[in-house]
Amino acid sequence: MSPVAAIAGLEVRRFLRDRSNIFFVFIFPLLLILLLGSQFGSSAASTRVAIAGGAGTTLEKALAEQLTSDRLQVYSGSPQAIREEISRGRTDVGLFISEQAAQAFDDGVQAHMEVLTASQASGQAALQKVRASVQIVSSRQSQLSALMKAGLTGDAARAALERSKEQVHAPTIDLVDTGDVSQEFRGLGQFDLGATQQLLLFIFLSSLTGAVALIQARRLGVVSRTLAAPLSARQAVSGLALGRFGIAVVQGIYILIGTALLFGVDWGNLWLTALVLAAFSAVAAAAAMVIGSLLDHDGAATGLGIGAGLVLAGLGGCMVPPEFFPEPLNTISSLTPHRWAYEALADIQRHDGTLADIMPSVGVLVALAVVLLAVGARILLRSLGRAL
């Protein structure tokens, strides 16, 4: 094994053996992606509708069938339990069917139901979907009622409606959305956007806070003893940099696989995604080298790593999508590595981007990594002469 690979492997093993990394590096990112996707992710299948009362009635069956066909999650329960679920935000809309409403529906007259929505923003959007489904059920029942009043039996009226559906072509409406922002996020899964943002945030944040390990290695003389071995200073620095790069890649691959298996996140072309991940990890590793070589105190390095990691992530679109940024902030955002990686991953996920599409972003990341690595290596060699 080459000295560079040996040093890099040692850095990665030290990182994996540190039990303090188990939660903040491996568990917390997935929990945060789950939380963000559950609260803000857009998915029709995530809309939950509860029906209380009217069990076995025609109204309850018709509503349940129509809501299910409209790709909404439907379940039944007691009124008290459903009200509690709505208050806790676990259900978006609750429909309460009284005996009078069920009887009125059977008689073909107007039926009144109580509707309760959750206080979250998703509740209002879900209510519009439920209204559309209820309107379809109401129209169908009105048609049946009119045919039965004309002298047809119930079965004959239903058969006539089925034949009319085959003979009459319903008009279609094509909606053209000219909003750039809405088109940009069209087709994204419930967890796709949050997974991309948290992937970039945690890779960079963990790398910067991990600069403390380099400071401890300098303080304990590990770096000095490494340089005393039969290898050049360039090999030693390359091994340390490769180790930081390996740590960032390990966490990135873990988040990629975890989100794909647990949340069904579509990362698009995996080879291109891996290329962007490698380029961004190189930037994070090089930045960690700069902090770990420039500072001599663990607390200062941790504070600077957390602060810089969160600020750069916020400016780069890892907290609020950059599509919502105003123009001055949008320009500042382009100065962060997170924004370039975000743009590349967005091209791959949403637009089936090719290698040519993401090469500008990858080129910027690689250039930034080379500059930071050169600066970090130079500072590291100079720092060995300082007393810690």
mmCIF file of C-alpha atoms in Angstrom:
data_model
loop_
_atom_site.group_PDB
_atom_site.id
_atom_site.type_symbol
_atom_site.label_atom_id
_atom_site.label_comp_id
_atom_site.label_asym_id
_atom_site.label_seq_id
_atom_site.Cartn_x
_atom_site.Cartn_y
_atom_site.Cartn_z
ATOM 1 C CA MET A 1 0.000 0.000 0.000
ATOM 2 C CA SER A 2 1.320 3.443 -0.890
ATOM 3 C CA PRO A 3 2.039 5.880 1.950
ATOM 4 C CA VAL A 4 -0.643 8.273 0.679
ATOM 5 C CA ALA A 5 -3.342 5.578 0.705
ATOM 6 C CA ALA A 6 -2.188 4.326 4.117
ATOM 7 C CA ILE A 7 -2.494 7.778 5.680
ATOM 8 C CA ALA A 8 -5.889 8.323 4.024
ATOM 9 C CA GLY A 9 -7.165 4.954 5.215
ATOM 10 C CA LEU A 10 -6.071 5.717 8.766
ATOM 11 C CA GLU A 11 -7.991 9.026 8.706
ATOM 12 C CA VAL A 12 -11.167 7.323 7.509
ATOM 13 C CA ARG A 13 -10.895 4.550 10.118
ATOM 14 C CA ARG A 14 -10.394 7.089 12.901
ATOM 15 C CA PHE A 15 -13.503 8.893 11.720
ATOM 16 C CA LEU A 16 -15.639 5.747 11.629
ATOM 17 C CA ARG A 17 -14.445 4.621 15.067
ATOM 18 C CA ASP A 18 -15.489 7.888 16.712
ATOM 19 C CA ARG A 19 -18.853 7.083 18.309
ATOM 20 C CA SER A 20 -19.793 10.751 18.521
ATOM 21 C CA ASN A 21 -20.199 10.729 14.733
ATOM 22 C CA ILE A 22 -22.880 8.043 14.739
ATOM 23 C CA PHE A 23 -25.788 10.395 15.423
ATOM 24 C CA PHE A 24 -24.751 13.706 13.875
ATOM 25 C CA VAL A 25 -23.164 12.219 10.756
ATOM 26 C CA PHE A 26 -25.333 9.186 9.986
ATOM 27 C CA ILE A 27 -28.674 9.403 11.829
ATOM 28 C CA PHE A 28 -29.441 13.125 12.090
ATOM 29 C CA PRO A 29 -29.242 13.864 8.317
ATOM 30 C CA LEU A 30 -31.837 11.193 7.515
ATOM 31 C CA LEU A 31 -34.111 12.372 10.329
ATOM 32 C CA LEU A 32 -33.920 15.944 9.040
ATOM 33 C CA ILE A 33 -34.694 14.824 5.478
ATOM 34 C CA LEU A 34 -37.694 12.895 6.789
ATOM 35 C CA LEU A 35 -38.933 15.938 8.722
ATOM 36 C CA LEU A 36 -38.515 18.346 5.813
ATOM 37 C CA GLY A 37 -40.127 15.988 3.338
ATOM 38 C CA SER A 38 -43.072 15.294 5.637
ATOM 39 C CA GLN A 39 -43.740 18.982 6.259
ATOM 40 C CA PHE A 40 -42.869 20.647 2.963
ATOM 41 C CA GLY A 41 -42.542 17.900 0.360
ATOM 42 C CA SER A 42 -45.060 17.836 -2.459
ATOM 43 C CA SER A 43 -46.696 14.501 -3.127
ATOM 44 C CA ALA A 44 -50.305 13.711 -3.931
ATOM 45 C CA ALA A 45 -50.005 10.328 -2.252
ATOM 46 C CA SER A 46 -49.148 12.001 1.053
ATOM 47 C CA THR A 47 -52.575 13.679 1.366
ATOM 48 C CA ARG A 48 -54.519 11.901 4.106
ATOM 49 C CA VAL A 49 -58.306 12.087 4.286
ATOM 50 C CA ALA A 50 -60.321 10.591 7.138
ATOM 51 C CA ILE A 51 -64.032 9.702 7.011
ATOM 52 C CA ALA A 52 -66.039 9.511 10.225
ATOM 53 C CA GLY A 53 -69.583 8.147 10.400
ATOM 54 C CA GLY A 54 -71.818 6.733 7.700
ATOM 55 C CA ALA A 55 -70.168 3.313 7.776
ATOM 56 C CA GLY A 56 -71.661 1.076 5.095
ATOM 57 C CA THR A 57 -73.851 3.810 3.594
ATOM 58 C CA THR A 58 -73.922 4.695 -0.092
ATOM 59 C CA LEU A 59 -72.434 8.111 0.602
ATOM 60 C CA GLU A 60 -69.489 6.702 2.550
ATOM 61 C CA LYS A 61 -68.711 4.096 -0.106
ATOM 62 C CA ALA A 62 -68.969 6.587 -2.967
ATOM 63 C CA LEU A 63 -66.674 9.096 -1.241
ATOM 64 C CA ALA A 64 -64.098 6.470 -0.303
ATOM 65 C CA GLU A 65 -63.977 5.075 -3.855
ATOM 66 C CA GLN A 66 -63.661 8.483 -5.480
ATOM 67 C CA LEU A 67 -61.020 9.779 -3.075
ATOM 68 C CA THR A 68 -58.986 6.614 -3.521
ATOM 69 C CA SER A 69 -59.227 6.838 -7.321
ATOM 70 C CA ASP A 70 -57.929 10.413 -7.027
ATOM 71 C CA ARG A 71 -54.794 9.038 -5.309
ATOM 72 C CA LEU A 72 -55.590 10.274 -1.814
ATOM 73 C CA GLN A 73 -54.970 8.196 1.289
ATOM 74 C CA VAL A 74 -58.338 7.381 2.847
ATOM 75 C CA TYR A 75 -59.090 5.779 6.185
ATOM 76 C CA SER A 76 -62.018 5.642 8.619
ATOM 77 C CA GLY A 77 -62.220 6.252 12.319
ATOM 78 C CA SER A 78 -64.265 7.676 15.144
ATOM 79 C CA PRO A 79 -64.992 11.419 15.126
ATOM 80 C CA GLN A 80 -62.973 11.978 18.296
ATOM 81 C CA ALA A 81 -59.940 10.098 16.998
ATOM 82 C CA ILE A 82 -60.022 11.923 13.659
ATOM 83 C CA ARG A 83 -60.272 15.323 15.323
ATOM 84 C CA GLU A 84 -57.222 14.463 17.413
ATOM 85 C CA GLU A 85 -55.304 13.306 14.327
ATOM 86 C CA ILE A 86 -56.123 16.570 12.535
ATOM 87 C CA SER A 87 -55.091 18.681 15.524
ATOM 88 C CA ARG A 88 -51.737 16.894 15.593
ATOM 89 C CA GLY A 89 -51.199 17.429 11.862
ATOM 90 C CA ARG A 90 -51.301 13.715 11.051
ATOM 91 C CA THR A 91 -54.394 14.057 8.847
ATOM 92 C CA ASP A 92 -55.058 16.796 6.294
ATOM 93 C CA VAL A 93 -58.857 16.701 5.930
ATOM 94 C CA GLY A 94 -61.633 15.057 7.906
ATOM 95 C CA LEU A 95 -65.136 14.363 6.529
ATOM 96 C CA PHE A 96 -67.906 13.775 9.094
ATOM 97 C CA ILE A 97 -71.021 12.028 7.733
ATOM 98 C CA SER A 98 -74.172 12.273 9.801
ATOM 99 C CA GLU A 99 -77.205 9.977 9.495
ATOM 100 C CA GLN A 100 -79.182 12.852 7.983
ATOM 101 C CA ALA A 101 -76.524 13.456 5.328
ATOM 102 C CA ALA A 102 -76.389 9.765 4.395
ATOM 103 C CA GLN A 103 -80.199 9.616 4.099
ATOM 104 C CA ALA A 104 -80.338 12.829 2.074
ATOM 105 C CA PHE A 105 -77.761 11.440 -0.347
ATOM 106 C CA ASP A 106 -79.857 8.283 -0.846
ATOM 107 C CA ASP A 107 -82.962 10.409 -1.432
ATOM 108 C CA GLY A 108 -81.198 12.476 -4.078
ATOM 109 C CA VAL A 109 -81.428 15.762 -2.195
ATOM 110 C CA GLN A 110 -78.691 18.084 -0.990
ATOM 111 C CA ALA A 111 -76.574 16.549 1.783
ATOM 112 C CA HIS A 112 -74.532 18.581 4.255
ATOM 113 C CA MET A 113 -71.291 17.254 5.752
ATOM 114 C CA GLU A 114 -68.923 18.722 8.300
ATOM 115 C CA VAL A 115 -65.382 19.238 6.997
ATOM 116 C CA LEU A 116 -62.353 19.885 9.177
ATOM 117 C CA THR A 117 -58.883 20.755 7.840
ATOM 118 C CA ALA A 118 -55.462 20.771 9.443
ATOM 119 C CA SER A 119 -53.852 24.079 10.356
ATOM 120 C CA GLN A 120 -50.763 23.409 8.211
ATOM 121 C CA ALA A 121 -50.426 24.987 4.802
ATOM 122 C CA SER A 122 -50.875 21.564 3.201
ATOM 123 C CA GLY A 123 -54.368 21.369 4.679
ATOM 124 C CA GLN A 124 -55.771 24.015 2.349
ATOM 125 C CA ALA A 125 -54.256 22.366 -0.709
ATOM 126 C CA ALA A 126 -55.674 19.021 0.390
ATOM 127 C CA LEU A 127 -59.094 20.603 0.909
ATOM 128 C CA GLN A 128 -59.207 21.667 -2.746
ATOM 129 C CA LYS A 129 -58.509 18.095 -3.842
ATOM 130 C CA VAL A 130 -61.227 16.772 -1.556
ATOM 131 C CA ARG A 131 -63.708 19.342 -2.857
ATOM 132 C CA ALA A 132 -63.051 18.214 -6.423
ATOM 133 C CA SER A 133 -63.651 14.581 -5.464
ATOM 134 C CA VAL A 134 -66.838 15.419 -3.564
ATOM 135 C CA GLN A 135 -68.113 17.422 -6.531
ATOM 136 C CA ILE A 136 -67.690 14.388 -8.795
ATOM 137 C CA VAL A 137 -69.648 12.218 -6.346
ATOM 138 C CA SER A 138 -72.362 14.877 -6.078
ATOM 139 C CA SER A 139 -72.704 15.240 -9.855
ATOM 140 C CA ARG A 140 -72.944 11.481 -10.346
ATOM 141 C CA GLN A 141 -75.618 11.160 -7.687
ATOM 142 C CA SER A 142 -77.594 14.045 -9.199
ATOM 143 C CA GLN A 143 -77.536 12.305 -12.570
ATOM 144 C CA LEU A 144 -78.731 9.043 -11.016
ATOM 145 C CA SER A 145 -81.493 10.853 -9.175
ATOM 146 C CA ALA A 146 -82.684 12.578 -12.357
ATOM 147 C CA LEU A 147 -82.813 9.291 -14.290
ATOM 148 C CA MET A 148 -84.674 7.525 -11.506
ATOM 149 C CA LYS A 149 -87.227 10.320 -11.327
ATOM 150 C CA ALA A 150 -87.722 9.853 -15.066
ATOM 151 C CA GLY A 151 -88.856 6.270 -14.398
ATOM 152 C CA LEU A 152 -85.702 4.175 -14.541
ATOM 153 C CA THR A 153 -84.745 1.764 -11.829
ATOM 154 C CA GLY A 154 -81.533 2.200 -9.930
ATOM 155 C CA ASP A 155 -79.665 -0.513 -11.851
ATOM 156 C CA ALA A 156 -80.940 0.759 -15.188
ATOM 157 C CA ALA A 157 -79.913 4.324 -14.333
ATOM 158 C CA ARG A 158 -76.391 3.209 -13.405
ATOM 159 C CA ALA A 159 -76.106 1.166 -16.583
ATOM 160 C CA ALA A 160 -77.251 4.160 -18.638
ATOM 161 C CA LEU A 161 -74.608 6.376 -17.037
ATOM 162 C CA GLU A 162 -71.902 3.806 -17.785
ATOM 163 C CA ARG A 163 -72.978 3.619 -21.436
ATOM 164 C CA SER A 164 -73.001 7.402 -21.683
ATOM 165 C CA LYS A 165 -69.397 7.559 -20.448
ATOM 166 C CA GLU A 166 -68.327 5.291 -23.304
ATOM 167 C CA GLN A 167 -70.227 7.260 -25.939
ATOM 168 C CA VAL A 168 -69.516 10.801 -24.818
ATOM 169 C CA HIS A 169 -65.970 12.128 -24.717
ATOM 170 C CA ALA A 170 -65.487 14.520 -21.854
ATOM 171 C CA PRO A 171 -63.771 17.815 -22.710
ATOM 172 C CA THR A 172 -60.129 18.095 -21.751
ATOM 173 C CA ILE A 173 -58.313 21.127 -20.389
ATOM 174 C CA ASP A 174 -54.622 21.692 -20.897
ATOM 175 C CA LEU A 175 -53.086 23.868 -18.205
ATOM 176 C CA VAL A 176 -49.965 25.735 -19.245
ATOM 177 C CA ASP A 177 -47.979 27.045 -16.300
ATOM 178 C CA THR A 178 -45.704 29.927 -17.273
ATOM 179 C CA GLY A 179 -44.188 30.328 -13.802
ATOM 180 C CA ASP A 180 -40.506 29.478 -13.886
ATOM 181 C CA VAL A 181 -40.388 28.482 -10.212
ATOM 182 C CA SER A 182 -43.329 26.079 -10.358
ATOM 183 C CA GLN A 183 -41.996 24.497 -13.532
ATOM 184 C CA GLU A 184 -38.579 24.101 -11.925
ATOM 185 C CA PHE A 185 -39.973 21.946 -9.104
ATOM 186 C CA ARG A 186 -42.518 20.064 -11.209
ATOM 187 C CA GLY A 187 -42.160 16.294 -10.933
ATOM 188 C CA LEU A 188 -40.006 16.301 -7.788
ATOM 189 C CA GLY A 189 -40.762 13.621 -5.240
ATOM 190 C CA GLN A 190 -41.714 14.366 -1.671
ATOM 191 C CA PHE A 191 -38.160 14.007 -0.332
ATOM 192 C CA ASP A 192 -36.070 14.825 -3.431
ATOM 193 C CA LEU A 193 -35.455 18.512 -2.778
ATOM 194 C CA GLY A 194 -34.735 18.108 0.937
ATOM 195 C CA ALA A 195 -32.365 15.211 0.291
ATOM 196 C CA THR A 196 -30.306 17.286 -2.156
ATOM 197 C CA GLN A 197 -30.092 20.232 0.215
ATOM 198 C CA GLN A 198 -29.178 18.194 3.287
ATOM 199 C CA LEU A 199 -26.637 16.127 1.356
ATOM 200 C CA LEU A 200 -24.633 19.256 0.544
ATOM 201 C CA LEU A 201 -25.141 20.830 3.962
ATOM 202 C CA PHE A 202 -23.935 17.858 5.996
ATOM 203 C CA ILE A 203 -20.995 16.928 3.769
ATOM 204 C CA PHE A 204 -19.564 20.420 4.086
ATOM 205 C CA LEU A 205 -20.531 20.910 7.730
ATOM 206 C CA SER A 206 -19.093 17.575 8.864
ATOM 207 C CA SER A 207 -15.891 18.204 6.943
ATOM 208 C CA LEU A 208 -15.347 21.638 8.473
ATOM 209 C CA THR A 209 -16.087 20.505 12.018
ATOM 210 C CA GLY A 210 -13.821 17.505 11.395
ATOM 211 C CA ALA A 211 -10.893 19.903 11.051
ATOM 212 C CA VAL A 212 -10.507 19.457 14.814
ATOM 213 C CA ALA A 213 -9.007 16.022 14.131
ATOM 214 C CA LEU A 214 -6.213 17.636 12.126
ATOM 215 C CA ILE A 215 -5.496 20.102 14.943
ATOM 216 C CA GLN A 216 -5.315 17.229 17.437
ATOM 217 C CA ALA A 217 -2.995 15.322 15.113
ATOM 218 C CA ARG A 218 -0.698 18.336 14.993
ATOM 219 C CA ARG A 219 -0.815 18.818 18.757
ATOM 220 C CA LEU A 220 -0.074 15.169 19.509
ATOM 221 C CA GLY A 221 2.795 15.103 17.036
ATOM 222 C CA VAL A 222 1.135 12.639 14.673
ATOM 223 C CA VAL A 223 1.824 14.821 11.645
ATOM 224 C CA SER A 224 5.444 15.386 12.705
ATOM 225 C CA ARG A 225 6.053 11.673 13.189
ATOM 226 C CA THR A 226 4.456 10.994 9.817
ATOM 227 C CA LEU A 227 6.862 13.410 8.164
ATOM 228 C CA ALA A 228 9.741 11.663 9.936
ATOM 229 C CA ALA A 229 8.933 8.463 8.041
ATOM 230 C CA PRO A 230 10.584 7.766 4.681
ATOM 231 C CA LEU A 231 8.132 9.809 2.658
ATOM 232 C CA SER A 232 8.031 13.327 1.338
ATOM 233 C CA ALA A 233 6.049 16.200 2.798
ATOM 234 C CA ARG A 234 3.922 16.239 -0.341
ATOM 235 C CA GLN A 235 2.955 12.588 0.230
ATOM 236 C CA ALA A 236 2.055 13.247 3.864
ATOM 237 C CA VAL A 237 -0.095 16.261 3.007
ATOM 238 C CA SER A 238 -1.690 14.364 0.117
ATOM 239 C CA GLY A 239 -2.551 11.492 2.454
ATOM 240 C CA LEU A 240 -4.174 13.809 4.985
ATOM 241 C CA ALA A 241 -6.143 15.591 2.251
ATOM 242 C CA LEU A 242 -7.199 12.278 0.718
ATOM 243 C CA GLY A 243 -8.355 11.119 4.139
ATOM 244 C CA ARG A 244 -10.593 14.163 4.574
ATOM 245 C CA PHE A 245 -11.881 13.576 1.041
ATOM 246 C CA GLY A 246 -12.626 9.939 1.862
ATOM 247 C CA ILE A 247 -14.598 10.928 4.953
ATOM 248 C CA ALA A 248 -16.748 13.348 2.945
ATOM 249 C CA VAL A 249 -17.351 10.738 0.245
ATOM 250 C CA VAL A 250 -18.326 8.076 2.808
ATOM 251 C CA GLN A 251 -20.969 10.341 4.312
ATOM 252 C CA GLY A 252 -22.197 11.410 0.876
ATOM 253 C CA ILE A 253 -22.582 7.834 -0.354
ATOM 254 C CA TYR A 254 -24.349 6.905 2.871
ATOM 255 C CA ILE A 255 -26.912 9.701 2.418
ATOM 256 C CA LEU A 256 -27.391 8.832 -1.257
ATOM 257 C CA ILE A 257 -28.073 5.156 -0.549
ATOM 258 C CA GLY A 258 -30.090 5.819 2.619
ATOM 259 C CA THR A 259 -32.453 8.324 1.007
ATOM 260 C CA ALA A 260 -32.909 6.173 -2.095
ATOM 261 C CA LEU A 261 -33.816 3.080 -0.067
ATOM 262 C CA LEU A 262 -35.826 4.692 2.754
ATOM 263 C CA PHE A 263 -37.537 7.593 0.972
ATOM 264 C CA GLY A 264 -37.403 6.613 -2.685
ATOM 265 C CA VAL A 265 -35.365 9.680 -3.694
ATOM 266 C CA ASP A 266 -34.582 9.718 -7.413
ATOM 267 C CA TRP A 267 -30.995 10.910 -7.881
ATOM 268 C CA GLY A 268 -31.080 10.582 -11.664
ATOM 269 C CA ASN A 269 -27.927 9.373 -13.398
ATOM 270 C CA LEU A 270 -25.873 7.865 -10.583
ATOM 271 C CA TRP A 271 -22.547 8.270 -12.401
ATOM 272 C CA LEU A 272 -23.081 11.985 -12.915
ATOM 273 C CA THR A 273 -24.364 12.360 -9.344
ATOM 274 C CA ALA A 274 -21.231 10.592 -8.088
ATOM 275 C CA LEU A 275 -19.081 12.981 -10.130
ATOM 276 C CA VAL A 276 -20.739 16.023 -8.548
ATOM 277 C CA LEU A 277 -20.466 14.405 -5.121
ATOM 278 C CA ALA A 278 -16.740 13.785 -5.600
ATOM 279 C CA ALA A 279 -16.075 17.353 -6.754
ATOM 280 C CA PHE A 280 -18.023 18.859 -3.858
ATOM 281 C CA SER A 281 -16.373 16.500 -1.353
ATOM 282 C CA ALA A 282 -12.991 17.652 -2.620
ATOM 283 C CA VAL A 283 -13.941 21.268 -1.910
ATOM 284 C CA ALA A 284 -15.164 20.339 1.587
ATOM 285 C CA ALA A 285 -11.989 18.369 2.323
ATOM 286 C CA ALA A 286 -9.751 21.187 1.115
ATOM 287 C CA ALA A 287 -11.667 23.734 3.213
ATOM 288 C CA ALA A 288 -11.233 21.492 6.263
ATOM 289 C CA MET A 289 -7.479 21.369 5.565
ATOM 290 C CA VAL A 290 -7.350 25.171 5.581
ATOM 291 C CA ILE A 291 -9.192 25.492 8.903
ATOM 292 C CA GLY A 292 -7.293 22.625 10.536
ATOM 293 C CA SER A 293 -3.954 24.128 9.520
ATOM 294 C CA LEU A 294 -4.776 27.771 10.187
ATOM 295 C CA LEU A 295 -6.207 27.438 13.702
ATOM 296 C CA ASP A 296 -4.558 25.931 16.768
ATOM 297 C CA HIS A 297 -7.532 25.683 19.161
ATOM 298 C CA ASP A 298 -10.211 22.998 19.021
ATOM 299 C CA GLY A 299 -13.033 25.273 20.161
ATOM 300 C CA ALA A 300 -12.188 27.971 17.652
ATOM 301 C CA ALA A 301 -12.079 25.426 14.828
ATOM 302 C CA THR A 302 -15.425 23.928 15.838
ATOM 303 C CA GLY A 303 -17.093 27.334 16.095
ATOM 304 C CA LEU A 304 -15.688 28.510 12.787
ATOM 305 C CA GLY A 305 -16.609 25.226 11.109
ATOM 306 C CA ILE A 306 -20.205 25.283 12.285
ATOM 307 C CA GLY A 307 -20.657 28.982 11.565
ATOM 308 C CA ALA A 308 -19.072 28.911 8.136
ATOM 309 C CA GLY A 309 -20.806 25.655 7.233
ATOM 310 C CA LEU A 310 -24.272 26.948 8.099
ATOM 311 C CA VAL A 311 -23.778 30.374 6.518
ATOM 312 C CA LEU A 312 -22.416 28.964 3.270
ATOM 313 C CA ALA A 313 -25.180 26.353 3.195
ATOM 314 C CA GLY A 314 -27.843 29.022 3.669
ATOM 315 C CA LEU A 315 -26.387 31.235 0.958
ATOM 316 C CA GLY A 316 -25.943 28.249 -1.339
ATOM 317 C CA GLY A 317 -29.598 27.203 -1.240
ATOM 318 C CA CYS A 318 -29.430 24.331 1.250
ATOM 319 C CA MET A 319 -32.054 25.850 3.557
ATOM 320 C CA VAL A 320 -34.247 27.833 1.174
ATOM 321 C CA PRO A 321 -34.173 26.874 -2.531
ATOM 322 C CA PRO A 322 -32.177 29.473 -4.483
ATOM 323 C CA GLU A 323 -35.036 29.729 -6.976
ATOM 324 C CA PHE A 324 -36.738 31.955 -4.393
ATOM 325 C CA PHE A 325 -33.732 34.241 -3.865
ATOM 326 C CA PRO A 326 -33.972 37.908 -4.917
ATOM 327 C CA GLU A 327 -31.420 39.101 -7.427
ATOM 328 C CA PRO A 328 -28.758 40.545 -5.055
ATOM 329 C CA LEU A 329 -28.779 37.395 -2.924
ATOM 330 C CA ASN A 330 -28.846 35.238 -6.037
ATOM 331 C CA THR A 331 -25.575 36.809 -7.176
ATOM 332 C CA ILE A 332 -23.952 36.304 -3.776
ATOM 333 C CA SER A 333 -25.146 32.698 -3.753
ATOM 334 C CA SER A 334 -23.102 31.953 -6.875
ATOM 335 C CA LEU A 335 -19.937 32.563 -4.839
ATOM 336 C CA THR A 336 -20.541 29.457 -2.695
ATOM 337 C CA PRO A 337 -19.624 25.886 -3.689
ATOM 338 C CA HIS A 338 -23.033 24.723 -2.465
ATOM 339 C CA ARG A 339 -24.809 26.689 -5.199
ATOM 340 C CA TRP A 340 -22.713 25.166 -7.981
ATOM 341 C CA ALA A 341 -23.275 21.650 -6.636
ATOM 342 C CA TYR A 342 -26.996 22.384 -6.180
ATOM 343 C CA GLU A 343 -27.322 23.524 -9.792
ATOM 344 C CA ALA A 344 -25.537 20.422 -11.065
ATOM 345 C CA LEU A 345 -27.681 18.031 -9.016
ATOM 346 C CA ALA A 346 -30.832 19.907 -10.054
ATOM 347 C CA ASP A 347 -29.918 19.443 -13.725
ATOM 348 C CA ILE A 348 -29.419 15.719 -13.160
ATOM 349 C CA GLN A 349 -32.559 15.159 -11.072
ATOM 350 C CA ARG A 350 -35.086 17.406 -12.811
ATOM 351 C CA HIS A 351 -33.888 17.809 -16.397
ATOM 352 C CA ASP A 352 -31.988 14.570 -17.107
ATOM 353 C CA GLY A 353 -28.826 16.622 -17.506
ATOM 354 C CA THR A 354 -25.864 15.202 -19.381
ATOM 355 C CA LEU A 355 -22.158 15.462 -18.652
ATOM 356 C CA ALA A 356 -21.934 18.528 -20.892
ATOM 357 C CA ASP A 357 -24.723 20.224 -18.905
ATOM 358 C CA ILE A 358 -23.000 19.851 -15.525
ATOM 359 C CA MET A 359 -19.396 20.340 -16.622
ATOM 360 C CA PRO A 360 -19.403 24.130 -15.919
ATOM 361 C CA SER A 361 -20.499 23.523 -12.318
ATOM 362 C CA VAL A 362 -18.110 20.610 -11.838
ATOM 363 C CA GLY A 363 -15.264 22.660 -13.333
ATOM 364 C CA VAL A 364 -15.836 25.472 -10.847
ATOM 365 C CA LEU A 365 -15.881 22.995 -7.950
ATOM 366 C CA VAL A 366 -12.671 21.307 -9.071
ATOM 367 C CA ALA A 367 -10.901 24.647 -9.517
ATOM 368 C CA LEU A 368 -12.019 25.778 -6.079
ATOM 369 C CA ALA A 369 -10.833 22.497 -4.542
ATOM 370 C CA VAL A 370 -7.398 22.824 -6.150
ATOM 371 C CA VAL A 371 -6.951 26.391 -4.872
ATOM 372 C CA LEU A 372 -8.080 25.555 -1.327
ATOM 373 C CA LEU A 373 -5.943 22.400 -1.240
ATOM 374 C CA ALA A 374 -2.839 24.314 -2.297
ATOM 375 C CA VAL A 375 -3.487 26.952 0.350
ATOM 376 C CA GLY A 376 -4.223 24.346 3.021
ATOM 377 C CA ALA A 377 -1.097 22.312 2.243
ATOM 378 C CA ARG A 378 1.114 25.385 2.411
ATOM 379 C CA ILE A 379 -0.385 26.513 5.727
ATOM 380 C CA LEU A 380 -0.114 22.987 7.148
ATOM 381 C CA LEU A 381 3.611 22.775 6.442
ATOM 382 C CA ARG A 382 4.176 26.161 8.014
ATOM 383 C CA SER A 383 2.048 25.287 11.039
ATOM 384 C CA LEU A 384 4.363 22.457 12.030
ATOM 385 C CA GLY A 385 6.875 25.017 13.251
ATOM 386 C CA ARG A 386 4.361 26.635 15.616
ATOM 387 C CA ALA A 387 3.961 25.600 19.210
ATOM 388 C CA LEU A 388 0.488 24.314 20.106
#
